[in-house]
Each structure stands twice: as C-alpha cells, then as structure tokens.
mmCIF file of C-alpha atoms in Angstrom:
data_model
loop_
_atom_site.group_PDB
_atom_site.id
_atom_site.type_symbol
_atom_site.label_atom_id
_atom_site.label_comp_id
_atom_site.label_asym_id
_atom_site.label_seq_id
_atom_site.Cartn_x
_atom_site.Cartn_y
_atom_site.Cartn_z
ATOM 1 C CA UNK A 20 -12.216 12.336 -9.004
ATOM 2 C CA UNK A 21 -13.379 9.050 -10.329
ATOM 3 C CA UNK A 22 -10.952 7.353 -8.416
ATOM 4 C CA UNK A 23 -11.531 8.634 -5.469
ATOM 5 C CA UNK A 24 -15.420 8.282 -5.606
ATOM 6 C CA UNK A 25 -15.891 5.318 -7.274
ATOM 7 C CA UNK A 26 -12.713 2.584 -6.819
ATOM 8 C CA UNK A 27 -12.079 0.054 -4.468
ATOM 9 C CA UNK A 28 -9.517 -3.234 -3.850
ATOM 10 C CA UNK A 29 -11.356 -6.038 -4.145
ATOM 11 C CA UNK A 30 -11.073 -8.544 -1.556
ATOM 12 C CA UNK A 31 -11.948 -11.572 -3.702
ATOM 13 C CA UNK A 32 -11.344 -10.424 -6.847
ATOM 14 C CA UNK A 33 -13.121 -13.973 -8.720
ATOM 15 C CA UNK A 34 -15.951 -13.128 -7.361
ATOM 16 C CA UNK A 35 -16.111 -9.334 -8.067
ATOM 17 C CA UNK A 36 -15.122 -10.697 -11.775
ATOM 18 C CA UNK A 37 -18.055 -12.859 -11.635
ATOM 19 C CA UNK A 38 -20.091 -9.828 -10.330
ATOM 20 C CA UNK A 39 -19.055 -7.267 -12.951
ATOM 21 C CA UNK A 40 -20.067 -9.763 -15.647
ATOM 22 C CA UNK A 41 -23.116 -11.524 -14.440
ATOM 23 C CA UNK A 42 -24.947 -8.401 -12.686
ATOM 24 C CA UNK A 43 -25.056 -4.715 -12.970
ATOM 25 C CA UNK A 44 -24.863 -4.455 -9.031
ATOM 26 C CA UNK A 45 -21.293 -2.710 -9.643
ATOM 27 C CA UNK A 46 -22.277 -0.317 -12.232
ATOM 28 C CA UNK A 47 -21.962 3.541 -11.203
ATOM 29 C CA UNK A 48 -22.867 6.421 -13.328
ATOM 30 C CA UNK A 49 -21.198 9.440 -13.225
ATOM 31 C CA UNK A 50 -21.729 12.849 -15.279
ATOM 32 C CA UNK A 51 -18.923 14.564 -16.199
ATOM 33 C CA UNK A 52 -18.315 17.756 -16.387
ATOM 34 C CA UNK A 53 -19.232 18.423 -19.499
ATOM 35 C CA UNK A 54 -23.137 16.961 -18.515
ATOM 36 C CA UNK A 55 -22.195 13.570 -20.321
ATOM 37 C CA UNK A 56 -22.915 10.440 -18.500
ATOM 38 C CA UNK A 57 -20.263 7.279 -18.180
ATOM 39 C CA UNK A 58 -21.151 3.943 -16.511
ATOM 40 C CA UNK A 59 -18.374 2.270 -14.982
ATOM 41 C CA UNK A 60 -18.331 -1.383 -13.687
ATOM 42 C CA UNK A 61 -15.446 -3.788 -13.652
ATOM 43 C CA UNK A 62 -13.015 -0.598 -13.645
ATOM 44 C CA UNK A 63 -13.863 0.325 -10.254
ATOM 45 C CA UNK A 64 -11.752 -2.716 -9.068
ATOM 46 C CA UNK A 65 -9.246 -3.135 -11.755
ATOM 47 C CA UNK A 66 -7.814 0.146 -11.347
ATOM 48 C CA UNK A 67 -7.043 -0.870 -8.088
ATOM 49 C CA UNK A 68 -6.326 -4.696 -9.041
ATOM 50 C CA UNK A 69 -2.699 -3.477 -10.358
ATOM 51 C CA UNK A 70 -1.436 -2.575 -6.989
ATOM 52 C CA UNK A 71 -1.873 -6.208 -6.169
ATOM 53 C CA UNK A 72 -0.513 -7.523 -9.378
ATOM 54 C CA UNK A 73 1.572 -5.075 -11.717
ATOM 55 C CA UNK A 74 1.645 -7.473 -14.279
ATOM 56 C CA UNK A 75 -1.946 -6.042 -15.595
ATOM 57 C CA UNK A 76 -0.218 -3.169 -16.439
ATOM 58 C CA UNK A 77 2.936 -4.775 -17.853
ATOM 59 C CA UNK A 78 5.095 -3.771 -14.631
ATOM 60 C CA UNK A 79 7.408 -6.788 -13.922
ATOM 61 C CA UNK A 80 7.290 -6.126 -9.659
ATOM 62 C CA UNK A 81 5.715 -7.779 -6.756
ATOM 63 C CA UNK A 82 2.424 -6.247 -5.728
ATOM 64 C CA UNK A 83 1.336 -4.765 -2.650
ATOM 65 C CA UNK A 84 1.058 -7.166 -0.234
ATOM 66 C CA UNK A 85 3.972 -9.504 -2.236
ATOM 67 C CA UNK A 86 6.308 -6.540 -1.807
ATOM 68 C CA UNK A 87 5.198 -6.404 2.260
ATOM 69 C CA UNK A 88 5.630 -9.797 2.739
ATOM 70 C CA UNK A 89 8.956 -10.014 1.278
ATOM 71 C CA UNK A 90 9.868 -7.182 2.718
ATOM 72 C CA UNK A 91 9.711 -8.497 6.250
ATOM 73 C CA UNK A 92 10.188 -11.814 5.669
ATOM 74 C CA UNK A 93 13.872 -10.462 4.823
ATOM 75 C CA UNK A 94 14.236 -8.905 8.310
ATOM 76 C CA UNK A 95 15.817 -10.029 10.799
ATOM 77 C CA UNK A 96 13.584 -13.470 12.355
ATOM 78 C CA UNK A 97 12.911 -11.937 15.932
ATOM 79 C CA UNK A 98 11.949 -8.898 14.629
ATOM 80 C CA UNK A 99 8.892 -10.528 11.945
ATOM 81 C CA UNK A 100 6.583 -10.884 14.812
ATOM 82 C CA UNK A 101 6.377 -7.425 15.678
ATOM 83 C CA UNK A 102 6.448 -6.242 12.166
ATOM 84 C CA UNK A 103 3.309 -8.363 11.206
ATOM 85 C CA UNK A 104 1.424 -7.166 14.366
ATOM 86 C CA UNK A 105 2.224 -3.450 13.523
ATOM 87 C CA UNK A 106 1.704 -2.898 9.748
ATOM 88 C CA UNK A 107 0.591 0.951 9.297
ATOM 89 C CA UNK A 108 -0.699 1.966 6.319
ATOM 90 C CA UNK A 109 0.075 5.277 4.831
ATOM 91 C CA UNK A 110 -0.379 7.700 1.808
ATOM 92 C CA UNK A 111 -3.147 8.465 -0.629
ATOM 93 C CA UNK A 112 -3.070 5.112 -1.894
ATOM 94 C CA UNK A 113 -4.363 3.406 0.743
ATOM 95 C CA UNK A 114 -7.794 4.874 0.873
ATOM 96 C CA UNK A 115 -9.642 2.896 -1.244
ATOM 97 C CA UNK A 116 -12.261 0.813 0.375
ATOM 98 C CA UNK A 117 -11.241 -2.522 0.771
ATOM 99 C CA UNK A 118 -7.613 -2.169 0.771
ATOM 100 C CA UNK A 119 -6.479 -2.932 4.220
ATOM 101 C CA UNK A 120 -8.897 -6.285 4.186
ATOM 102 C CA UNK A 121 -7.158 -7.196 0.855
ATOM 103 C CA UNK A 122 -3.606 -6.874 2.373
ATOM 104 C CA UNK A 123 -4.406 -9.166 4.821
ATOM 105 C CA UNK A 124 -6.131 -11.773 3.399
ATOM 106 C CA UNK A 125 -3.111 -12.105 0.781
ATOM 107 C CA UNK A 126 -0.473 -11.647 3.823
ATOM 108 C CA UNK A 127 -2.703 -14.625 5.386
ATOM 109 C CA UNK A 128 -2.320 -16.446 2.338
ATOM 110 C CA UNK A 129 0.947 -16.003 2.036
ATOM 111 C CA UNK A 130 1.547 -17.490 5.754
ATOM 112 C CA UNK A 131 -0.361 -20.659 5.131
ATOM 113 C CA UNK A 132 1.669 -21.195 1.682
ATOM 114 C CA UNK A 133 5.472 -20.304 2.491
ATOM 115 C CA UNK A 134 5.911 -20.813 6.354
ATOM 116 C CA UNK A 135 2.715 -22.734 7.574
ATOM 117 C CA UNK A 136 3.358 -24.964 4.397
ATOM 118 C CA UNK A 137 -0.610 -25.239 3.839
ATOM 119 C CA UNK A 138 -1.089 -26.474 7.535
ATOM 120 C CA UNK A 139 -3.967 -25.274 8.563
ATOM 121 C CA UNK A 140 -4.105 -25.394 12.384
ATOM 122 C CA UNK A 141 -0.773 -23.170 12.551
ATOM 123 C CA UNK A 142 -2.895 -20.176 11.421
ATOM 124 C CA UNK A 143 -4.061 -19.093 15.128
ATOM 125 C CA UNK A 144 -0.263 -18.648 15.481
ATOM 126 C CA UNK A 145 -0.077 -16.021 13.207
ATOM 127 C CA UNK A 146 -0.690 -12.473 14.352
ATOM 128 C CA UNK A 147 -1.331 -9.341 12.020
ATOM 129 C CA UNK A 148 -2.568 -6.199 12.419
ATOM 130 C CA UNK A 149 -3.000 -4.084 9.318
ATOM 131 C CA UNK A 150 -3.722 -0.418 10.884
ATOM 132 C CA UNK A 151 -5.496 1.914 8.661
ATOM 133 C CA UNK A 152 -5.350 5.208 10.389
ATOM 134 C CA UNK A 153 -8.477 7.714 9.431
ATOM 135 C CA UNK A 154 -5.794 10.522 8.741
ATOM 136 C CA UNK A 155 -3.359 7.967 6.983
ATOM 137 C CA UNK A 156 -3.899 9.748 3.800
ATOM 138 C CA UNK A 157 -1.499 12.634 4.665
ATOM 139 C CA UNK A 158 0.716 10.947 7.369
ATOM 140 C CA UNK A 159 3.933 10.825 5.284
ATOM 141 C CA UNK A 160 3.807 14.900 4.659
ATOM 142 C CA UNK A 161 2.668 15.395 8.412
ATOM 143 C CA UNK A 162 5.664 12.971 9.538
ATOM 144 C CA UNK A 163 8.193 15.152 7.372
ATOM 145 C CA UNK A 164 7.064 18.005 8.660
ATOM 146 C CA UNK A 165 7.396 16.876 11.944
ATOM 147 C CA UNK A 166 10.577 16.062 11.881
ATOM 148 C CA UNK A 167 11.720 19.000 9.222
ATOM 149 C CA UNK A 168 9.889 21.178 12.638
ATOM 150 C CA UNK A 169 12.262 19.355 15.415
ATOM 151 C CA UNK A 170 15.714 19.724 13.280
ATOM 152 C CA UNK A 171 15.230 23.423 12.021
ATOM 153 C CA UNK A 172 17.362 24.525 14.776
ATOM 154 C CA UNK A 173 19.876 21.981 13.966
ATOM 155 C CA UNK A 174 21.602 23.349 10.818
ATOM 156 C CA UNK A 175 24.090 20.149 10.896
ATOM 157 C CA UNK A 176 20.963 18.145 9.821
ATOM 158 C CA UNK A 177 20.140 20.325 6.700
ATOM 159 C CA UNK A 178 21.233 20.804 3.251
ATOM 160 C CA UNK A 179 21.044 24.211 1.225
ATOM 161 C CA UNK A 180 20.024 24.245 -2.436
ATOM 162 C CA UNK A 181 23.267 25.446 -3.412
ATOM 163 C CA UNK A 182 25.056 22.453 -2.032
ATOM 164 C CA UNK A 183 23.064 20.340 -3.675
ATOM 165 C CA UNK A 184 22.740 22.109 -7.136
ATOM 166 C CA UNK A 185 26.948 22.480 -6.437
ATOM 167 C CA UNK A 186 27.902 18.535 -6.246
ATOM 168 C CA UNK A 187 24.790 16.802 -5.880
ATOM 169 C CA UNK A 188 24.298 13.432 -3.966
ATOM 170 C CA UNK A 189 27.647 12.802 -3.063
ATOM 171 C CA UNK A 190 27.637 15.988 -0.646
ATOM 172 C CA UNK A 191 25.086 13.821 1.165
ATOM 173 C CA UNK A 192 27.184 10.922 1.653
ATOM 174 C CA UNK A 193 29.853 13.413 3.244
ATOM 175 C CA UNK A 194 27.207 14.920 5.514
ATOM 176 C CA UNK A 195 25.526 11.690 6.031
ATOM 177 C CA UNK A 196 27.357 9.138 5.953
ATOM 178 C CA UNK A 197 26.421 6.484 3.131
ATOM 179 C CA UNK A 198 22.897 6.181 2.213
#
C-alpha cells in the first residue's frame, strides 16, 4: 500500500536528494493500521531509484532504461528507429508517477552520449515515444489471455500438466521447436 500511494521515479534524482534533505516538501504521513503514524521522505523515491540503478540494492544489472537501451541498440540498425518511436510500457511496475518521464530523459541521455557523441544539434534527430497506456498495469495478463482465448481450439499449441510434470522443458523444445 505504501508503494502504491506514496512512491514515485524521480526525474532528477540530485535535485529530489537536495529536496528530501533541505525541505520537508516530500514528507508524507501515513497511519498504519495499527493507528501509528510513519513519515516518509527520501524513501518515496529511492524505492523506486533501484529500478534505475540496481547497484543500491547490491544487484550487479543494468537498470531500467540501461537495460532498454541496450536492448535495442542490439537489434538489428533499421529496425532502432521504430523501436525508439514505439516503446510501450507495461506491468505493475510502471505506475509510479514519474516513470515514463524518467525513461526518457535517461534514453535521451543515453543518445547524446553513445551515438550523438555529446553533439548537441543531432538531438532533433532523435525520435522516442515512451507510451504509458492508462490500463498498462494489467496488459501482460490481458495479452495472455488473449492469446491463451484465440489458441484454445488449437490443442497443437498447448501443453498438459502431465507432459510437463512427465519430462519437463525438453517436451517443449519437441513441440516448439528450440526456445
């Protein structure tokens, strides 16, 4: 609950440091349920900060946005245009306020460092659309069940318990092919 009601990814996370430490504009109070009260502050963004950098939490991994970025910078070149004008965002997750503005400033900031190589000017070039869908929360369950909905009459395309308890993940690769 406190997550959901009280955190946030900051968008310039020096400044919400400087924030959190110089004011009390970030505190929240909460009471819990057992009628005690809690102020939070600085948590409300750090919680969030480790999606951008894992480290915090002693998780050796690109963040977020690093992970994106390398991600389709490892696709095939005429394809990267498209991919950085249709990023969709998806899953609990991404509903903190602030995320989607956060992912693009770093993915910006990542285009000016690695392929504008700090020039400026080549910025306009550079098209991205992070979409943040209202619904985005539960698209991955209601894209599943989509597609679980347009194969049930398709046995060929399903797997029964028992095969699975009976040899695992190799009787997907001889259904499937190799995954």
């Amino acid at each position: 609950v406190i997550k959901e009601r009280f955190c946030y990814a900051a968008v310039d996370i020096d400044l919400e440091k400087r924030l959190s430490l110089e004011t009390t504009t970030l505190e929240k109070a909460m009471t819990l349920p057992d009628g005690s009260t809690i102020k939070i502050g600085q948590e409300r963004f750090e919680a969030t900060e480790a999606l951008f950098s894992p480290h915090l939490i002693d998780v050796e991994s690109e963040g977020l946005s690093g992970q994106l970025w390398s991600c389709i910078q490892g696709c095939d070149i005429d394809l990267r245009s498209k991919l950085y004008e249709h990023v969709v965002l998806s899953g609990g997750s991404t509903m903190f306020p602030g995320l989607p503005s956060r992912i693009e400033k770093d993915m910006r900031g990542f285009f000016l460092k690695h392929s504008a190589k700090g020039d400026v000017s080549r910025m306009s070039r550079f098209k991205l659309s992070i979409e943040d869908p209202p619904r985005r929360k539960y698209m991955v369950f209601l894209g599943a069940a989509v597609t679980a909905k347009m194969t049930e009459s398709t046995p060929e395309n399903w797997m029964t318990k028992a095969e699975w308890e009976e040899v695992g993940e190799s009787a997907l690769r001889s259904r499937f092919g190799s995954l």
